[in-house]
mmCIF file of C-alpha atoms and ligand atoms in Angstrom:
data_model
loop_
_atom_site.group_PDB
_atom_site.id
_atom_site.type_symbol
_atom_site.label_atom_id
_atom_site.label_comp_id
_atom_site.label_asym_id
_atom_site.label_seq_id
_atom_site.Cartn_x
_atom_site.Cartn_y
_atom_site.Cartn_z
ATOM 1 C CA MET A 6 166.813 156.604 -5.962
ATOM 2 C CA SER A 7 163.931 155.889 -8.348
ATOM 3 C CA GLU A 8 163.428 152.462 -9.899
ATOM 4 C CA THR A 9 165.461 151.430 -12.928
ATOM 5 C CA PRO A 10 163.168 151.573 -15.993
ATOM 6 C CA ALA A 11 161.713 148.116 -16.542
ATOM 7 C CA SER A 12 163.321 147.854 -19.992
ATOM 8 C CA ILE A 13 166.834 147.925 -18.464
ATOM 9 C CA PRO A 14 167.384 144.804 -16.355
ATOM 10 C CA ARG A 15 170.206 144.710 -13.793
ATOM 11 C CA SER A 16 171.962 142.156 -16.025
ATOM 12 C CA ILE A 17 172.752 145.024 -18.406
ATOM 13 C CA PRO A 18 175.770 146.805 -16.887
ATOM 14 C CA LEU A 19 174.462 150.356 -17.091
ATOM 15 C CA ARG A 20 176.854 152.804 -15.407
ATOM 16 C CA ASN A 21 176.099 152.738 -11.647
ATOM 17 C CA ASP A 22 175.301 156.444 -11.508
ATOM 18 C CA LEU A 23 172.805 156.094 -14.355
ATOM 19 C CA VAL A 24 170.746 153.340 -12.710
ATOM 20 C CA GLY A 25 167.238 154.684 -12.141
ATOM 21 C CA GLU A 26 167.718 157.597 -14.526
ATOM 22 C CA VAL A 27 165.199 158.231 -17.300
ATOM 23 C CA PRO A 28 165.742 160.008 -20.643
ATOM 24 C CA TYR A 29 165.173 163.770 -20.489
ATOM 25 C CA GLY A 30 162.467 165.361 -22.572
ATOM 26 C CA ALA A 31 159.209 167.275 -22.499
ATOM 27 C CA PRO A 32 156.176 165.169 -23.450
ATOM 28 C CA GLN A 33 155.705 165.106 -27.252
ATOM 29 C CA LEU A 34 151.904 164.911 -27.282
ATOM 30 C CA ASP A 35 149.808 165.139 -30.402
ATOM 31 C CA VAL A 36 147.591 168.090 -29.464
ATOM 32 C CA PRO A 37 146.322 170.986 -31.598
ATOM 33 C CA VAL A 38 148.181 173.753 -29.720
ATOM 34 C CA CYS A 39 151.769 173.005 -28.644
ATOM 35 C CA LEU A 40 153.186 175.790 -26.516
ATOM 36 C CA ASN A 41 155.496 173.706 -24.352
ATOM 37 C CA VAL A 42 159.024 173.546 -25.800
ATOM 38 C CA ASN A 43 159.803 177.142 -26.795
ATOM 39 C CA GLU A 44 159.764 176.474 -30.508
ATOM 40 C CA ASN A 45 159.103 179.069 -33.157
ATOM 41 C CA PRO A 46 155.495 178.466 -34.279
ATOM 42 C CA TYR A 47 156.209 179.607 -37.850
ATOM 43 C CA PRO A 48 157.917 177.383 -40.430
ATOM 44 C CA PRO A 49 161.077 178.530 -42.223
ATOM 45 C CA VAL A 50 160.277 181.100 -44.956
ATOM 46 C CA PRO A 51 159.987 179.814 -48.586
ATOM 47 C CA GLU A 52 163.308 181.439 -49.574
ATOM 48 C CA VAL A 53 165.089 179.382 -46.912
ATOM 49 C CA ILE A 54 163.312 176.207 -47.985
ATOM 50 C CA ASP A 55 164.446 176.801 -51.605
ATOM 51 C CA SER A 56 167.965 177.485 -50.390
ATOM 52 C CA ILE A 57 167.950 174.256 -48.319
ATOM 53 C CA VAL A 58 166.959 172.267 -51.410
ATOM 54 C CA GLU A 59 169.689 173.869 -53.530
ATOM 55 C CA ARG A 60 172.431 173.574 -50.955
ATOM 56 C CA VAL A 61 171.529 170.041 -49.856
ATOM 57 C CA ARG A 62 171.322 168.936 -53.510
ATOM 58 C CA ALA A 63 174.832 170.295 -54.055
ATOM 59 C CA ALA A 64 176.082 168.591 -50.879
ATOM 60 C CA ALA A 65 174.389 165.296 -51.838
ATOM 61 C CA SER A 66 176.779 164.566 -54.687
ATOM 62 C CA GLY A 67 179.692 164.703 -52.234
ATOM 63 C CA LEU A 68 178.211 162.452 -49.543
ATOM 64 C CA ASN A 69 180.680 159.664 -50.329
ATOM 65 C CA ARG A 70 183.290 161.887 -48.646
ATOM 66 C CA TYR A 71 183.375 162.921 -44.986
ATOM 67 C CA PRO A 72 182.247 166.509 -44.429
ATOM 68 C CA ASP A 73 184.532 169.478 -43.735
ATOM 69 C CA ARG A 74 185.468 168.662 -40.143
ATOM 70 C CA GLU A 75 186.181 172.297 -39.450
ATOM 71 C CA HIS A 76 183.020 173.571 -41.224
ATOM 72 C CA MET A 77 184.874 176.781 -42.033
ATOM 73 C CA GLU A 78 182.355 178.179 -44.525
ATOM 74 C CA LEU A 79 179.555 177.890 -41.978
ATOM 75 C CA ARG A 80 181.724 179.370 -39.218
ATOM 76 C CA ALA A 81 182.483 182.381 -41.409
ATOM 77 C CA GLN A 82 178.770 182.882 -42.080
ATOM 78 C CA LEU A 83 177.968 182.621 -38.364
ATOM 79 C CA ALA A 84 180.702 185.137 -37.481
ATOM 80 C CA HIS A 85 179.265 187.536 -40.060
ATOM 81 C CA TYR A 86 175.765 187.085 -38.619
ATOM 82 C CA LEU A 87 176.977 187.763 -35.066
ATOM 83 C CA GLY A 88 178.672 190.937 -36.293
ATOM 84 C CA LYS A 89 175.412 192.193 -37.766
ATOM 85 C CA GLU A 90 173.006 190.982 -35.109
ATOM 86 C CA SER A 91 175.041 191.571 -31.947
ATOM 87 C CA GLU A 92 177.851 193.935 -32.980
ATOM 88 C CA ALA A 93 180.409 191.318 -32.017
ATOM 89 C CA GLU A 94 183.628 191.438 -34.046
ATOM 90 C CA LEU A 95 184.641 187.813 -34.466
ATOM 91 C CA ALA A 96 186.871 185.811 -36.784
ATOM 92 C CA ALA A 97 185.525 182.543 -38.216
ATOM 93 C CA GLU A 98 188.042 180.726 -35.975
ATOM 94 C CA GLN A 99 186.209 182.162 -32.952
ATOM 95 C CA VAL A 100 182.951 180.443 -33.834
ATOM 96 C CA TRP A 101 182.120 176.748 -33.636
ATOM 97 C CA ALA A 102 178.924 174.878 -34.552
ATOM 98 C CA ALA A 103 177.376 171.580 -33.476
ATOM 99 C CA ASN A 104 174.121 169.620 -33.537
ATOM 100 C CA GLY A 105 172.072 172.053 -31.481
ATOM 101 C CA SER A 106 173.347 174.164 -28.634
ATOM 102 C CA ASN A 107 172.729 171.048 -26.525
ATOM 103 C CA GLU A 108 175.771 169.501 -28.183
ATOM 104 C CA ILE A 109 177.739 172.745 -27.827
ATOM 105 C CA MET A 110 177.033 172.700 -24.102
ATOM 106 C CA LEU A 111 177.974 169.036 -23.787
ATOM 107 C CA GLN A 112 181.276 169.767 -25.564
ATOM 108 C CA LEU A 113 181.927 172.649 -23.138
ATOM 109 C CA PHE A 114 181.367 170.302 -20.208
ATOM 110 C CA GLN A 115 183.530 167.615 -21.822
ATOM 111 C CA ALA A 116 186.371 170.072 -22.346
ATOM 112 C CA PHE A 117 186.216 172.029 -19.083
ATOM 113 C CA GLY A 118 184.294 169.836 -16.629
ATOM 114 C CA GLY A 119 185.141 166.316 -15.505
ATOM 115 C CA PRO A 120 185.953 164.518 -12.243
ATOM 116 C CA GLY A 121 186.943 166.959 -9.487
ATOM 117 C CA ARG A 122 185.534 169.926 -11.402
ATOM 118 C CA THR A 123 182.356 171.905 -10.700
ATOM 119 C CA ALA A 124 179.964 173.874 -12.887
ATOM 120 C CA LEU A 125 177.967 176.660 -11.261
ATOM 121 C CA GLY A 126 174.519 177.757 -12.449
ATOM 122 C CA PHE A 127 171.755 180.057 -11.210
ATOM 123 C CA ALA A 128 168.432 178.421 -10.375
ATOM 124 C CA PRO A 129 165.768 178.180 -11.555
ATOM 125 C CA THR A 130 167.340 177.543 -14.924
ATOM 126 C CA TYR A 131 167.419 175.173 -17.895
ATOM 127 C CA SER A 132 166.872 171.618 -16.728
ATOM 128 C CA MET A 133 169.374 170.021 -19.140
ATOM 129 C CA TYR A 134 172.445 171.481 -17.393
ATOM 130 C CA PRO A 135 172.527 168.876 -14.584
ATOM 131 C CA GLU A 136 172.427 166.191 -17.282
ATOM 132 C CA TYR A 137 175.495 167.545 -19.088
ATOM 133 C CA ALA A 138 177.181 167.614 -15.691
ATOM 134 C CA ARG A 139 176.163 164.039 -14.845
ATOM 135 C CA ASP A 140 177.266 162.734 -18.230
ATOM 136 C CA THR A 141 180.734 164.309 -17.864
ATOM 137 C CA PHE A 142 181.210 163.496 -14.141
ATOM 138 C CA THR A 143 181.166 167.208 -13.342
ATOM 139 C CA GLU A 144 179.621 168.391 -10.085
ATOM 140 C CA TRP A 145 176.636 170.715 -10.650
ATOM 141 C CA LYS A 146 175.944 173.456 -8.090
ATOM 142 C CA THR A 147 173.452 176.292 -8.178
ATOM 143 C CA VAL A 148 172.939 179.648 -6.524
ATOM 144 C CA LYS A 149 169.334 180.741 -6.114
ATOM 145 C CA ARG A 150 168.190 183.714 -8.162
ATOM 146 C CA ASN A 151 166.401 186.691 -6.570
ATOM 147 C CA ALA A 152 162.598 186.599 -6.155
ATOM 148 C CA ASP A 153 162.279 188.458 -9.495
ATOM 149 C CA PHE A 154 164.670 185.884 -11.045
ATOM 150 C CA THR A 155 167.505 188.387 -11.596
ATOM 151 C CA LEU A 156 170.995 187.465 -10.433
ATOM 152 C CA ASP A 157 172.256 188.606 -7.041
ATOM 153 C CA THR A 158 175.764 189.690 -8.041
ATOM 154 C CA ARG A 159 177.160 189.558 -4.510
ATOM 155 C CA LYS A 160 175.861 186.010 -3.984
ATOM 156 C CA ALA A 161 177.207 184.996 -7.397
ATOM 157 C CA LEU A 162 180.693 186.368 -6.659
ATOM 158 C CA ASP A 163 180.744 184.752 -3.196
ATOM 159 C CA ALA A 164 179.823 181.395 -4.707
ATOM 160 C CA ILE A 165 182.488 181.685 -7.404
ATOM 161 C CA ARG A 166 185.128 182.455 -4.755
ATOM 162 C CA ALA A 167 183.962 179.600 -2.518
ATOM 163 C CA ILE A 168 183.370 176.899 -5.141
ATOM 164 C CA LYS A 169 186.146 177.732 -7.620
ATOM 165 C CA PRO A 170 184.085 176.303 -10.507
ATOM 166 C CA ALA A 171 185.584 175.426 -13.867
ATOM 167 C CA ILE A 172 182.421 176.692 -15.586
ATOM 168 C CA VAL A 173 180.114 179.526 -14.549
ATOM 169 C CA LEU A 174 176.980 178.989 -16.622
ATOM 170 C CA ILE A 175 174.438 181.784 -17.001
ATOM 171 C CA THR A 176 171.396 181.632 -19.254
ATOM 172 C CA SER A 177 170.418 184.969 -20.749
ATOM 173 C CA PRO A 178 167.542 185.284 -21.311
ATOM 174 C CA ASN A 179 167.073 182.609 -18.717
ATOM 175 C CA ASN A 180 164.877 179.573 -19.266
ATOM 176 C CA PRO A 181 162.224 179.206 -17.772
ATOM 177 C CA THR A 182 162.026 182.797 -16.526
ATOM 178 C CA GLY A 183 163.012 184.943 -19.552
ATOM 179 C CA THR A 184 165.319 187.100 -17.400
ATOM 180 C CA PRO A 185 168.294 188.729 -19.167
ATOM 181 C CA LEU A 186 171.739 189.443 -17.709
ATOM 182 C CA ASP A 187 173.059 192.930 -18.392
ATOM 183 C CA GLN A 188 176.566 193.684 -19.640
ATOM 184 C CA GLU A 189 177.727 195.393 -16.412
ATOM 185 C CA GLN A 190 176.726 192.444 -14.241
ATOM 186 C CA ALA A 191 178.303 190.025 -16.700
ATOM 187 C CA GLN A 192 181.539 192.039 -16.702
ATOM 188 C CA GLU A 193 181.643 192.030 -12.877
ATOM 189 C CA ILE A 194 181.390 188.236 -12.921
ATOM 190 C CA LEU A 195 183.993 187.970 -15.679
ATOM 191 C CA ASP A 196 186.366 190.230 -13.713
ATOM 192 C CA GLU A 197 185.937 188.146 -10.573
ATOM 193 C CA CYS A 198 186.641 184.956 -12.493
ATOM 194 C CA ARG A 199 190.048 186.329 -13.525
ATOM 195 C CA THR A 200 191.047 186.435 -9.846
ATOM 196 C CA VAL A 201 189.760 182.977 -8.873
ATOM 197 C CA SER A 202 191.423 179.610 -9.377
ATOM 198 C CA VAL A 203 189.686 176.406 -10.484
ATOM 199 C CA ALA A 204 189.346 173.417 -8.164
ATOM 200 C CA GLY A 205 190.935 170.413 -9.802
ATOM 201 C CA ALA A 206 192.866 172.404 -12.442
ATOM 202 C CA ASP A 207 196.276 173.970 -13.005
ATOM 203 C CA PRO A 208 196.844 176.619 -10.254
ATOM 204 C CA THR A 209 197.015 179.362 -12.888
ATOM 205 C CA ALA A 210 193.644 178.422 -14.447
ATOM 206 C CA HIS A 211 190.549 180.625 -14.032
ATOM 207 C CA PRO A 212 186.866 179.740 -14.485
ATOM 208 C CA ILE A 213 185.330 180.179 -17.903
ATOM 209 C CA VAL A 214 181.979 181.954 -18.116
ATOM 210 C CA VAL A 215 179.428 180.425 -20.474
ATOM 211 C CA ILE A 216 176.425 182.511 -21.426
ATOM 212 C CA ASP A 217 173.608 180.532 -23.003
ATOM 213 C CA GLU A 218 171.903 182.981 -25.359
ATOM 214 C CA ALA A 219 169.519 180.501 -27.005
ATOM 215 C CA TYR A 220 166.713 183.089 -26.969
ATOM 216 C CA ILE A 221 168.644 186.334 -27.364
ATOM 217 C CA GLU A 222 167.107 187.418 -30.683
ATOM 218 C CA PHE A 223 163.768 187.882 -28.888
ATOM 219 C CA ARG A 224 165.132 190.661 -26.654
ATOM 220 C CA ASN A 225 163.602 194.138 -26.751
ATOM 221 C CA PRO A 226 165.581 196.965 -28.390
ATOM 222 C CA GLY A 227 168.092 198.329 -25.876
ATOM 223 C CA VAL A 228 168.838 194.939 -24.314
ATOM 224 C CA ALA A 229 172.335 193.832 -25.374
ATOM 225 C CA SER A 230 173.803 190.468 -26.272
ATOM 226 C CA LEU A 231 176.928 189.612 -24.283
ATOM 227 C CA ALA A 232 178.786 188.440 -27.397
ATOM 228 C CA PRO A 233 180.666 191.766 -27.838
ATOM 229 C CA LEU A 234 182.352 191.162 -24.452
ATOM 230 C CA ILE A 235 184.307 188.279 -26.000
ATOM 231 C CA ALA A 236 186.691 190.837 -27.529
ATOM 232 C CA HIS A 237 188.087 191.646 -24.049
ATOM 233 C CA ASN A 238 187.396 188.393 -22.236
ATOM 234 C CA ASP A 239 189.159 185.287 -23.470
ATOM 235 C CA HIS A 240 187.381 183.273 -20.756
ATOM 236 C CA LEU A 241 183.882 184.025 -22.099
ATOM 237 C CA ALA A 242 181.888 181.703 -24.366
ATOM 238 C CA VAL A 243 178.489 182.732 -25.745
ATOM 239 C CA SER A 244 176.346 179.862 -26.948
ATOM 240 C CA ARG A 245 173.542 180.373 -29.490
ATOM 241 C CA THR A 246 171.168 178.333 -31.586
ATOM 242 C CA LEU A 247 169.221 178.428 -34.840
ATOM 243 C CA SER A 248 166.434 176.442 -33.133
ATOM 244 C CA LYS A 249 164.449 179.356 -31.796
ATOM 245 C CA ALA A 250 164.491 182.684 -33.654
ATOM 246 C CA PHE A 251 165.548 180.995 -36.914
ATOM 247 C CA ALA A 252 162.671 178.458 -36.678
ATOM 248 C CA TYR A 253 165.161 175.627 -37.148
ATOM 249 C CA ALA A 254 164.634 173.343 -34.147
ATOM 250 C CA GLY A 255 164.309 170.328 -36.441
ATOM 251 C CA ALA A 256 167.607 171.065 -38.210
ATOM 252 C CA ARG A 257 169.678 170.784 -34.999
ATOM 253 C CA VAL A 258 172.168 173.617 -35.348
ATOM 254 C CA GLY A 259 173.751 175.413 -32.406
ATOM 255 C CA TYR A 260 176.955 177.410 -32.220
ATOM 256 C CA VAL A 261 179.265 179.142 -29.796
ATOM 257 C CA ALA A 262 181.449 182.239 -30.024
ATOM 258 C CA ALA A 263 184.571 182.552 -27.859
ATOM 259 C CA SER A 264 188.325 183.052 -27.875
ATOM 260 C CA THR A 265 190.264 180.671 -30.124
ATOM 261 C CA ALA A 266 191.643 179.065 -26.933
ATOM 262 C CA ILE A 267 188.137 177.974 -25.912
ATOM 263 C CA ILE A 268 187.169 176.942 -29.450
ATOM 264 C CA ASP A 269 190.364 174.914 -29.823
ATOM 265 C CA SER A 270 189.520 173.160 -26.550
ATOM 266 C CA LEU A 271 186.162 172.119 -28.019
ATOM 267 C CA ARG A 272 187.898 170.821 -31.129
ATOM 268 C CA ILE A 273 189.699 168.317 -28.894
ATOM 269 C CA VAL A 274 186.515 166.708 -27.568
ATOM 270 C CA ARG A 275 184.244 166.836 -30.616
ATOM 271 C CA MET A 276 183.441 163.604 -32.431
ATOM 272 C CA PRO A 277 185.226 163.428 -35.764
ATOM 273 C CA TYR A 278 182.925 164.835 -38.464
ATOM 274 C CA HIS A 279 180.269 165.652 -35.876
ATOM 275 C CA LEU A 280 178.426 168.054 -38.179
ATOM 276 C CA SER A 281 177.104 166.327 -41.303
ATOM 277 C CA ALA A 282 177.470 167.916 -44.725
ATOM 278 C CA ILE A 283 173.666 168.073 -44.867
ATOM 279 C CA THR A 284 173.430 169.908 -41.548
ATOM 280 C CA GLN A 285 176.123 172.345 -42.653
ATOM 281 C CA ALA A 286 174.253 172.969 -45.918
ATOM 282 C CA ALA A 287 170.939 173.508 -44.100
ATOM 283 C CA ALA A 288 172.547 175.880 -41.589
ATOM 284 C CA MET A 289 174.047 177.988 -44.371
ATOM 285 C CA ALA A 290 170.678 178.076 -46.119
ATOM 286 C CA ALA A 291 169.110 179.670 -43.033
ATOM 287 C CA LEU A 292 171.911 182.217 -42.802
ATOM 288 C CA ASP A 293 171.612 183.030 -46.534
ATOM 289 C CA HIS A 294 168.300 184.688 -45.669
ATOM 290 C CA ALA A 295 168.811 185.660 -42.036
ATOM 291 C CA ASP A 296 166.841 188.906 -42.376
ATOM 292 C CA LEU A 297 163.810 187.211 -43.928
ATOM 293 C CA GLN A 298 164.032 184.278 -41.583
ATOM 294 C CA LEU A 299 164.072 186.547 -38.541
ATOM 295 C CA ALA A 300 161.126 188.600 -39.802
ATOM 296 C CA GLN A 301 158.674 186.799 -37.514
ATOM 297 C CA VAL A 302 160.742 187.586 -34.429
ATOM 298 C CA SER A 303 159.381 191.100 -33.982
ATOM 299 C CA HIS A 304 155.826 189.778 -34.253
ATOM 300 C CA LEU A 305 156.541 187.140 -31.601
ATOM 301 C CA ARG A 306 158.083 189.846 -29.423
ATOM 302 C CA GLU A 307 154.843 191.844 -29.689
ATOM 303 C CA THR A 308 152.827 188.700 -28.948
ATOM 304 C CA ARG A 309 154.933 188.171 -25.832
ATOM 305 C CA ASN A 310 154.496 191.744 -24.616
ATOM 306 C CA GLU A 311 150.727 191.685 -25.237
ATOM 307 C CA THR A 312 150.318 188.248 -23.663
ATOM 308 C CA ALA A 313 152.248 189.405 -20.579
ATOM 309 C CA GLN A 314 149.906 192.372 -20.177
ATOM 310 C CA TRP A 315 146.862 190.158 -20.665
ATOM 311 C CA LEU A 316 148.088 187.598 -18.131
ATOM 312 C CA GLU A 317 148.670 190.319 -15.550
ATOM 313 C CA ARG A 318 144.986 191.225 -15.807
ATOM 314 C CA GLN A 319 143.858 187.660 -14.969
ATOM 315 C CA THR A 320 143.171 186.447 -11.449
ATOM 316 C CA TYR A 321 143.374 183.130 -9.600
ATOM 317 C CA LYS A 322 141.273 182.802 -6.436
ATOM 318 C CA GLY A 323 141.076 186.590 -6.289
ATOM 319 C CA GLU A 324 144.818 187.160 -6.712
ATOM 320 C CA PRO A 325 146.293 188.723 -9.868
ATOM 321 C CA LEU A 326 148.637 186.478 -11.834
ATOM 322 C CA LYS A 327 152.310 187.388 -11.760
ATOM 323 C CA VAL A 328 154.374 187.380 -14.936
ATOM 324 C CA ALA A 329 158.174 187.225 -14.891
ATOM 325 C CA GLU A 330 159.717 189.937 -17.075
ATOM 326 C CA SER A 331 160.754 188.117 -20.229
ATOM 327 C CA GLN A 332 163.111 188.921 -23.093
ATOM 328 C CA SER A 333 162.400 185.547 -24.608
ATOM 329 C CA ASN A 334 159.699 183.820 -26.662
ATOM 330 C CA PHE A 335 157.976 182.429 -23.560
ATOM 331 C CA LEU A 336 156.465 183.678 -20.333
ATOM 332 C CA LEU A 337 156.628 182.252 -16.827
ATOM 333 C CA PHE A 338 153.327 183.149 -15.236
ATOM 334 C CA GLY A 339 151.157 182.485 -12.199
ATOM 335 C CA GLY A 340 153.255 182.528 -9.076
ATOM 336 C CA VAL A 341 150.016 182.005 -7.151
ATOM 337 C CA PHE A 342 148.790 178.613 -8.377
ATOM 338 C CA ASP A 343 148.425 176.303 -5.374
ATOM 339 C CA ASP A 344 147.643 173.477 -7.839
ATOM 340 C CA ARG A 345 149.471 174.247 -11.064
ATOM 341 C CA GLU A 346 148.972 170.693 -12.326
ATOM 342 C CA ALA A 347 145.209 171.347 -12.382
ATOM 343 C CA ILE A 348 145.675 174.473 -14.552
ATOM 344 C CA PHE A 349 148.028 172.549 -16.847
ATOM 345 C CA GLN A 350 145.547 169.658 -17.114
ATOM 346 C CA GLY A 351 142.590 171.999 -17.693
ATOM 347 C CA LEU A 352 144.431 173.492 -20.664
ATOM 348 C CA LEU A 353 145.498 170.078 -21.940
ATOM 349 C CA ASP A 354 141.870 168.912 -21.823
ATOM 350 C CA ARG A 355 141.207 171.794 -24.236
ATOM 351 C CA GLY A 356 144.019 170.714 -26.566
ATOM 352 C CA ILE A 357 146.565 173.262 -25.315
ATOM 353 C CA LEU A 358 149.920 171.975 -24.107
ATOM 354 C CA ILE A 359 152.066 174.247 -21.921
ATOM 355 C CA ARG A 360 154.818 173.271 -19.456
ATOM 356 C CA VAL A 361 154.899 172.613 -15.748
ATOM 357 C CA VAL A 362 158.366 173.963 -14.994
ATOM 358 C CA GLY A 363 160.040 176.479 -12.708
ATOM 359 C CA PRO A 364 159.299 177.112 -9.045
ATOM 360 C CA GLN A 365 156.109 175.819 -7.454
ATOM 361 C CA GLY A 366 153.092 177.948 -8.354
ATOM 362 C CA TRP A 367 154.346 178.925 -11.820
ATOM 363 C CA LEU A 368 153.741 177.656 -15.357
ATOM 364 C CA ARG A 369 155.482 178.446 -18.644
ATOM 365 C CA VAL A 370 153.838 179.190 -21.968
ATOM 366 C CA CYS A 371 155.662 179.618 -25.248
ATOM 367 C CA MET A 372 154.448 182.151 -27.825
ATOM 368 C CA GLY A 373 152.494 180.614 -30.684
ATOM 369 C CA THR A 374 150.735 181.902 -33.791
ATOM 370 C CA ASP A 375 147.923 184.437 -33.327
ATOM 371 C CA ASP A 376 145.317 181.650 -33.523
ATOM 372 C CA GLU A 377 147.193 179.533 -31.008
ATOM 373 C CA MET A 378 147.441 182.464 -28.603
ATOM 374 C CA THR A 379 143.705 183.121 -28.960
ATOM 375 C CA ALA A 380 143.098 179.449 -28.085
ATOM 376 C CA PHE A 381 145.429 179.800 -25.090
ATOM 377 C CA ARG A 382 143.676 182.907 -23.789
ATOM 378 C CA THR A 383 140.221 181.388 -24.239
ATOM 379 C CA GLY A 384 141.311 178.126 -22.624
ATOM 380 C CA LEU A 385 143.039 179.755 -19.670
ATOM 381 C CA SER A 386 140.087 182.100 -19.028
ATOM 382 C CA GLU A 387 137.785 179.078 -18.900
ATOM 383 C CA VAL A 388 140.097 177.122 -16.601
ATOM 384 C CA LEU A 389 140.490 180.091 -14.233
ATOM 385 C CA ARG A 390 136.707 180.592 -14.179
ATOM 386 C CA GLU A 391 136.231 176.905 -13.346
ATOM 387 C CA VAL A 392 138.621 177.203 -10.392
ATOM 388 C CA GLU A 393 136.791 180.358 -9.246
ATOM 389 C CA SER A 394 133.413 178.590 -9.248
ATOM 390 C CA ARG A 395 134.553 175.508 -7.308
HETATM 391 C C1 PLP B 3 168.331 177.757 -22.451
HETATM 392 C C2 PLP B 3 168.402 176.762 -23.553
HETATM 393 N N1 PLP B 3 169.585 176.442 -24.066
HETATM 394 C C3 PLP B 3 169.690 175.544 -25.042
HETATM 395 C C4 PLP B 3 168.586 174.917 -25.556
HETATM 396 C C5 PLP B 3 168.776 173.859 -26.606
HETATM 397 O O1 PLP B 3 168.590 174.330 -27.860
HETATM 398 P P1 PLP B 3 169.070 173.518 -29.134
HETATM 399 O O2 PLP B 3 167.833 173.208 -29.886
HETATM 400 O O3 PLP B 3 169.960 174.472 -29.847
HETATM 401 O O4 PLP B 3 169.812 172.302 -28.706
HETATM 402 C C6 PLP B 3 167.328 175.215 -25.070
HETATM 403 C C7 PLP B 3 166.136 174.535 -25.619
HETATM 404 O O5 PLP B 3 165.028 174.668 -25.236
HETATM 405 C C8 PLP B 3 167.238 176.156 -24.025
HETATM 406 O O6 PLP B 3 166.061 176.463 -23.476
#
């Protein structure tokens, strides 16, 4: 166990299992080019900003009252958006929002995890999941992904049968790899879950499948969202966010689509009035102009595809860089770095912040503006040349 942070003396009765833990978070460094936390590099469009001002002004005069606990107007707007964007037919009652998809995921763990329960994920994957598990006393287990970061269906089904998890959690596109899950594979997993019981639950209970689609809007044409599968799978929850494609990371709005049974379970564990009237107003402002707001997505998709091709042409100690196939706004690249920290530091010395994450030998870069990507390419070329000449 690591040392307890110096600011928390033993005289403060921190939960035993939290002793030695540190707060999660990527470094927030003040550097010119930040490509480390998968944000959208473009600000919200002016129409959205105007709409925020109007809607928040209207909400402001009612701030003496608690907000609509059920946030029905926002849920209806989100259901409409999912119908258009993902061809998922959903009633407002099948959608639920919270302060970022982080909070959605925590609510899912609070409702379905807990002592004696297990959540199953597929590594490498998003590093927050073990924290939701820890905070809800849920056991966190992972199955390793294939070398190309796709899911091995047979291994996944075996693990589900053996572990009997309450939650099967799949990120699509996956973070940090960008790998999507296709509908057939998802349906196979969903079908298996119907036949499996849940350790620590009623004998008739089956695992729920949670798909984290935080980055789904960045997918190429032809790659499907899994949200339409909800219509035939009442044990499927698809979590989304406005943080990424909608350029709304600072607004903290995430949401989930699922059967009403799953949504009603989340309503049990949510804090009363968890979504402020101001957050609800801001979320609706983004959705008022969803088409405009998403206009930058296709450009970022092109940036990703071009950057992937460029990276594949670069070499490290004579070996070409690998790039994981990504349907997201970031790329996992390298695969051959025997000292990835040195590459990361070389870029940071040039004012470019990326992320040391994923399996050894790999690094992750998020797509930035055209200027930021030019800086990244120039910086990485220099760093790779430096390594070459050592
Ligand atoms: C896979 C995945 N899910 C969820 C989130 C959290 O997003 P939000 O800003 O909606 O809390 C992230 C953020 O990086 C992510 O990578």
